[in-house]
Coordinates of C-alpha atoms in Angstrom, one line a residue:
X591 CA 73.1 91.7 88.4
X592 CA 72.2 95.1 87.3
X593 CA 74.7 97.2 86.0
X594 CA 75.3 100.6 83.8
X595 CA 77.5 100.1 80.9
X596 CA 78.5 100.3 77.3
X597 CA 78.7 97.7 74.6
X598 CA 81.5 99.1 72.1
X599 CA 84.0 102.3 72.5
X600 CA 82.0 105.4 72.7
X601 CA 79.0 103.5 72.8
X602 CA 75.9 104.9 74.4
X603 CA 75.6 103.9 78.4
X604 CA 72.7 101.8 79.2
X605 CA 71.1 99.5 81.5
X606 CA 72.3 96.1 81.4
X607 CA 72.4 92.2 83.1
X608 CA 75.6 91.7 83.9
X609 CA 77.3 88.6 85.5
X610 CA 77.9 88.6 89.5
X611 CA 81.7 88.9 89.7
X612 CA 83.2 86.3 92.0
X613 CA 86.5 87.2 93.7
X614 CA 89.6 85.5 93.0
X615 CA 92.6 85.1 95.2
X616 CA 93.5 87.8 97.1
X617 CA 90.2 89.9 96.4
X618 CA 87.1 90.8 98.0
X619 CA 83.3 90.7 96.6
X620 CA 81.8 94.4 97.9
X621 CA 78.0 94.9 97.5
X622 CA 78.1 98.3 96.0
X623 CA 75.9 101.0 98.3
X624 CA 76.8 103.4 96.4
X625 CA 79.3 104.4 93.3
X626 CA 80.4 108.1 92.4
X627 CA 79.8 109.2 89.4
X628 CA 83.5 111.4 87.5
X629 CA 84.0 112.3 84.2
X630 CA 87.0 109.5 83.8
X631 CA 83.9 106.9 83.9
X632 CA 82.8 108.1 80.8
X633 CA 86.6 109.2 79.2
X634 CA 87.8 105.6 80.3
X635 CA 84.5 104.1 77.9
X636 CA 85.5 106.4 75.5
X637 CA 88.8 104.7 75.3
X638 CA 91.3 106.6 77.1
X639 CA 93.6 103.4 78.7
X640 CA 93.0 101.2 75.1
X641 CA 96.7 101.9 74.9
X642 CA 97.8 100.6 78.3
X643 CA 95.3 97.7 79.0
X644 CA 93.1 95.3 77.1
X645 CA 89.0 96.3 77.3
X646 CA 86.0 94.0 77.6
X647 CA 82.8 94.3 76.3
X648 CA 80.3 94.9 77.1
X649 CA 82.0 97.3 79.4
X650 CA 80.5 98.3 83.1
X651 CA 81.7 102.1 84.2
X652 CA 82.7 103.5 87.1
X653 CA 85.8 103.4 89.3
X654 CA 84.4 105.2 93.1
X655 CA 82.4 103.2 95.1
X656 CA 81.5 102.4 98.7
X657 CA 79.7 99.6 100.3
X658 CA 80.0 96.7 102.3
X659 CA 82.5 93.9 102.2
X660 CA 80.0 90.5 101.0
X661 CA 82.6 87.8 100.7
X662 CA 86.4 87.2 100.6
X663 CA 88.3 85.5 97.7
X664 CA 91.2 82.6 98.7
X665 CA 93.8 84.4 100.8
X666 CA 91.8 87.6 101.1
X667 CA 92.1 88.6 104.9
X668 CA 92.8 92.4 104.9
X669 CA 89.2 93.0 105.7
X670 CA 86.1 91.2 107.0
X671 CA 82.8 90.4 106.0
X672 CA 80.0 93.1 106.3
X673 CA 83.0 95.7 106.6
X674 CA 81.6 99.2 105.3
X675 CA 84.7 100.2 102.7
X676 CA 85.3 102.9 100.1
X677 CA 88.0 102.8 97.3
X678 CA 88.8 103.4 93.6
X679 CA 88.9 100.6 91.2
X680 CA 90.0 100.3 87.4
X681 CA 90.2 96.4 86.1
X682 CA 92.4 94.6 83.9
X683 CA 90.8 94.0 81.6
X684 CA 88.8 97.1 81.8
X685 CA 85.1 96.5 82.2
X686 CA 84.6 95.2 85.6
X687 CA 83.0 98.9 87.0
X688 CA 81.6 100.4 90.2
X689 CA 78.4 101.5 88.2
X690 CA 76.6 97.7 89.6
X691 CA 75.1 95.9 92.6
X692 CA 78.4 94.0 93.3
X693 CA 82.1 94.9 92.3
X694 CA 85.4 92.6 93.1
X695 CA 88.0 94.7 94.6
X696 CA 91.7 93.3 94.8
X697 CA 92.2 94.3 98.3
X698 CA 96.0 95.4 97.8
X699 CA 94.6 97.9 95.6
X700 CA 92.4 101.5 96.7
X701 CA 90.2 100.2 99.0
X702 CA 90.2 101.2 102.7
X703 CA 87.3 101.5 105.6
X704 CA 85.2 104.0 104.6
X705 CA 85.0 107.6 106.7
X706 CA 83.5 107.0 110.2
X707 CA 81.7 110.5 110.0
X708 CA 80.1 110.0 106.2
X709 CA 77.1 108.3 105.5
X710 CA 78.4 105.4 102.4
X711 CA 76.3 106.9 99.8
X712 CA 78.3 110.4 100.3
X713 CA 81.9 108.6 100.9
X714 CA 81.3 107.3 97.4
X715 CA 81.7 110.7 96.2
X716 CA 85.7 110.9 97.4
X717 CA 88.2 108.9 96.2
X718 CA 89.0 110.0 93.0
X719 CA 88.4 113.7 93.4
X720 CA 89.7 113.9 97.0
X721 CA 92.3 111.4 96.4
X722 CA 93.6 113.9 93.5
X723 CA 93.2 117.1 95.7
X724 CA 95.1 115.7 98.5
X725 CA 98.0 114.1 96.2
X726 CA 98.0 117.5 94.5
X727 CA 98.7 119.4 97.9
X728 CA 101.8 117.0 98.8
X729 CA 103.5 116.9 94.9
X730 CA 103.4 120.8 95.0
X731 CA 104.0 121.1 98.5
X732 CA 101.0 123.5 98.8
X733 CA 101.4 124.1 102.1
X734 CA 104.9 125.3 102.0
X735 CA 103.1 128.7 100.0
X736 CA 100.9 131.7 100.5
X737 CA 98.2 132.0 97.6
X738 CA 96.7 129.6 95.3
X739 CA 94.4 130.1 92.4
X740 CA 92.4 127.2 91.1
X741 CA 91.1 126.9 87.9
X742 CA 87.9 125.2 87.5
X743 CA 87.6 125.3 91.5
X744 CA 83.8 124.3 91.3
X745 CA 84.3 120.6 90.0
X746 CA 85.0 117.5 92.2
X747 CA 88.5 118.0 92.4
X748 CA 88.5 121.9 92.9
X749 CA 85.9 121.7 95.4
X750 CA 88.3 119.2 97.9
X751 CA 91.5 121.4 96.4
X752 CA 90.1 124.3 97.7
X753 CA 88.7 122.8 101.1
X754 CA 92.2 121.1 101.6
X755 CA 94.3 124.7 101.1
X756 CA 92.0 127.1 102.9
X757 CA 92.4 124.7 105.9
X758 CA 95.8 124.7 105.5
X759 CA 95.7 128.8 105.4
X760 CA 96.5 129.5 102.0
X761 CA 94.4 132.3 100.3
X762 CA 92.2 130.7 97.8
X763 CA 91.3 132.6 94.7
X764 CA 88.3 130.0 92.9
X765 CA 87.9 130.5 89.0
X766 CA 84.7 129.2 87.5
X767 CA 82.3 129.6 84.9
X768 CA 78.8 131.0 86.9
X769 CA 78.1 132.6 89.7
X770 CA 79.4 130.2 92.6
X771 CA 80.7 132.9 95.1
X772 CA 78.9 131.9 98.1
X773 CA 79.1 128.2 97.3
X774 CA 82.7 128.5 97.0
X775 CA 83.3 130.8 100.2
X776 CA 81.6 128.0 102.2
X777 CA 84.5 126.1 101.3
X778 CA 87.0 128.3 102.0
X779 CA 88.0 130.5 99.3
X780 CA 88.7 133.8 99.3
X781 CA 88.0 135.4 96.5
X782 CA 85.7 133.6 93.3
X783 CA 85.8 135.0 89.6
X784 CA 83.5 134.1 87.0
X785 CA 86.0 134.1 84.2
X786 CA 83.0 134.5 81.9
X787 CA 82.2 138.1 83.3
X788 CA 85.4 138.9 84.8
X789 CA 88.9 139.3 84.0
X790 CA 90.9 137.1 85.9
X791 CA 94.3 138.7 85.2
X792 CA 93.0 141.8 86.9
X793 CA 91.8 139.9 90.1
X794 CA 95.0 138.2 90.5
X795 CA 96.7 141.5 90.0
X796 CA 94.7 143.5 92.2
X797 CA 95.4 141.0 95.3
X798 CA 98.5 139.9 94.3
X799 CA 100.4 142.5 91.8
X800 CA 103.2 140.1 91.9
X801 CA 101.5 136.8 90.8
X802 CA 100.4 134.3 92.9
X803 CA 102.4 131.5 94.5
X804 CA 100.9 128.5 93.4
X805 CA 98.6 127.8 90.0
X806 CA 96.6 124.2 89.9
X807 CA 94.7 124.2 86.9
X808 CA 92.1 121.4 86.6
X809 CA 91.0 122.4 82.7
X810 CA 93.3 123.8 80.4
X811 CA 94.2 120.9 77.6
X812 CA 96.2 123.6 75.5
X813 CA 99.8 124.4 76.6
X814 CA 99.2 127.9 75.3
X815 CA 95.9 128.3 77.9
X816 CA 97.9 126.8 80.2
X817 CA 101.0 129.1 79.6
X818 CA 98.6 131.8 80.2
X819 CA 97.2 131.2 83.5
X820 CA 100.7 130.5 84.9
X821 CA 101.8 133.6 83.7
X822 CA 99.6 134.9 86.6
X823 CA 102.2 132.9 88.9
X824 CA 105.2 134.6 90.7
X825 CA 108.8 133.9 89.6
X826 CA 109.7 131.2 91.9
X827 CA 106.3 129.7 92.4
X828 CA 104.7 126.5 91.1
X829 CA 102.2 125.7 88.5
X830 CA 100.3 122.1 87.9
X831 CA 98.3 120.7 85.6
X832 CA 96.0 117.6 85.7
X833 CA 95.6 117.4 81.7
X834 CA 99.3 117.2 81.0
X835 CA 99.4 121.3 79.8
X836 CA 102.6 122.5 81.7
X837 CA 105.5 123.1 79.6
X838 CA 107.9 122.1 82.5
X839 CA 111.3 123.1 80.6
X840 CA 110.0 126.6 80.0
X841 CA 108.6 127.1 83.3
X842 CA 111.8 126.6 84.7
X843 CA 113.2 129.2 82.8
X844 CA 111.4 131.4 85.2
X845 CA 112.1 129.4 88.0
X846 CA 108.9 127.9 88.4
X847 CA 107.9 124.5 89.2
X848 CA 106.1 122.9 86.5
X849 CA 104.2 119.7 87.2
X850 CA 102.0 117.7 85.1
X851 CA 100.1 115.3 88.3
X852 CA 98.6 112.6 88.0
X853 CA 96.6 110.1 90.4
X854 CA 98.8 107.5 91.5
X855 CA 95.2 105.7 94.0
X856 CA 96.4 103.7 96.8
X857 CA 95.2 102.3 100.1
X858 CA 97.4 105.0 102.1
X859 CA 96.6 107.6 100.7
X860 CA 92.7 106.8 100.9
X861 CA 93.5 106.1 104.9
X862 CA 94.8 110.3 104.5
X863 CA 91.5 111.5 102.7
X864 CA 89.5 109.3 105.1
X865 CA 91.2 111.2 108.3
X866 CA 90.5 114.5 106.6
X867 CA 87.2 114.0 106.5
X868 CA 86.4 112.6 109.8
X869 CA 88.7 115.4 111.4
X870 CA 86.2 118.2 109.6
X871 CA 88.4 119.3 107.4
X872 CA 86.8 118.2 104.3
X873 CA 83.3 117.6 103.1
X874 CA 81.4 115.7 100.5
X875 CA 80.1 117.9 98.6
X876 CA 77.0 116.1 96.7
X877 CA 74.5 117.5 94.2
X878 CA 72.3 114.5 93.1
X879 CA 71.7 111.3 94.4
X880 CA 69.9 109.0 91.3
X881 CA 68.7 105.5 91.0
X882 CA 71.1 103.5 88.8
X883 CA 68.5 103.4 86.2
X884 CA 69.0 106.9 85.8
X885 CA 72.7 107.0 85.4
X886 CA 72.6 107.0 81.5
X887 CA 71.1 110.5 81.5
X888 CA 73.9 111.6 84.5
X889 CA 77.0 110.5 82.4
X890 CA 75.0 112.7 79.9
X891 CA 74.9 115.9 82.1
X892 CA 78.3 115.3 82.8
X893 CA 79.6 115.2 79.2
X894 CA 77.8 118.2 79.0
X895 CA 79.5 120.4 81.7
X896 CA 78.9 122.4 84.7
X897 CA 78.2 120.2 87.7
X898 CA 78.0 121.8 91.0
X899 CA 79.1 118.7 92.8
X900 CA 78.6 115.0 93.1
X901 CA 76.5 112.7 91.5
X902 CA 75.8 109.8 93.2
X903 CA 74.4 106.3 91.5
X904 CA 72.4 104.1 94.3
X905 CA 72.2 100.5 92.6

């Protein structure tokens, strides 16, 4: 089958035959419509897990995909044959990816029936990013405050983050980098900076002189960055990271919840996002749809930065 790949750590992504994976007991063969493209396809060929599971090369990327059940392995019964499903996969050993005409799926693992109100090529473009919003909302009990501000709102994740609070009420300030206030009002937010011609301290300040309630940022790596955007944050709010930048123990000292999230991708909580999106509460947001061919030169765009939305891979 065809499939997009790497040969060695940090190798370049190309096109390559791969073998048609056959599904072993308890896991279902799913001809892949459509796989969604995330910077952790291209982190996890870079290496990112080689200290937590074994890696096989040559490697195929991707973890989002939707599609349609083909087959079912021995004592596989959760779903049926020509089922449409969505989900989030990462093998063991790493290698067997999303970015192909066919993936195996244990199907105890994230995989659900896809959105009833998406076409599969967009649903392919949810699970990790709006898995990751929506488990961000319950850790920090977003809904329990006021004011959020979102760093790096315009990526995958801060696209669904800021759909999720602003239909939960919460007033939404969106940092970027570039001029994304309309596209960012149309999902919700109140208020968008462009940190590269604005200072956010003074637009936090202006609305809220106190700090905000709530702080998720999506791309500080530096505990001091970090440290400085949750300075912005009330005593007594919360701040989260996604990159492991919260100092917890000296957040607390101004009684602020520190959390460092990560994804924990399950079938319930991909039944959640799923009911989100066919209540209208959250949409898909997708830039480019591409041939698989092309997905080389899309993992290179998004090494590079500054995507506007999803890329989706059609194999």
């Amino acid at each position: 089958m065809r499939a997009v790949g790497v040969r060695e750590r940090n190798g370049r992504p190309e096109v390559l035959q791969a073998r048609r994976p056959e599904p072993g007991e308890g896991e279902v063969l799913v001809r892949v419509v459509a796989a969604g493209l995330n910077p952790l396809d291209w982190k996890i060929a870079d290496g990112m897990l080689e200290d937590f599971v074994p890696y096989d090369f040559p490697l195929v990327m991707g973890v989002d995909f939707a599609g349609v059940v083909e087959s079912n392995g021995p004592e596989a019964r959760r779903f049926a044959e020509g089922e449409q499903v969505y989900g989030h996969v990462v093998s063991e050993p790493v290698g067997r990816g999303t970015y192909a005409e066919y993936v195996v799926v244990n199907e105890a693992g994230s995989i659900a029936p896809a959105p009833l109100t998406l076409r599969l090529t967009a649903a392919a473009g949810a699970p990790t990013a709006g898995m990751t919003a929506l488990g961000i909302m319950e850790a920090a009990a977003l809904r329990s405050y006021g004011s959020l501000l979102i760093i790096g709102a315009a990526g995958g994740v801060g696209t669904f983050l800021t759909q999720l609070a602003a239909a939960d009420g919460l007033w939404v300030l969106a940092a970027t980098h570039g001029h994304d206030s309309a596209r960012m009002a149309g999902f919700g937010a109140s208020r968008t900076v462009d940190v590269r011609e604005q200072s956010l301290d003074d637009a936090v300040r202006e609305e809220y002189p106190h700090g905000v309630d709530a702080l998720v940022d999506l791309v500080s790596t530096e505990r001091a960055d970090f440290a400085a955007h949750a300075a912005l944050v009330r005593d007594g709010g919360v701040a989260v990271s996604t990159l492991d930048a919260a100092s917890v123990d000296a957040l607390y000292g101004r009684g602020i919840e520190g959390i460092n999230y990560h994804i924990d991708p399950s079938a319930e909580l991909l039944d959640r996002l799923g009911s989100e999106i066919d209540s209208g509460r959250l949409a898909v947001p997708i830039e480019a749809e591409v041939p698989l061919d092309e997905a080389p030169g899309a993992v290179a765009r998004s090494r590079a930065g500054g995507a506007r939305g999803k890329t989706i891979l059609l194999p």
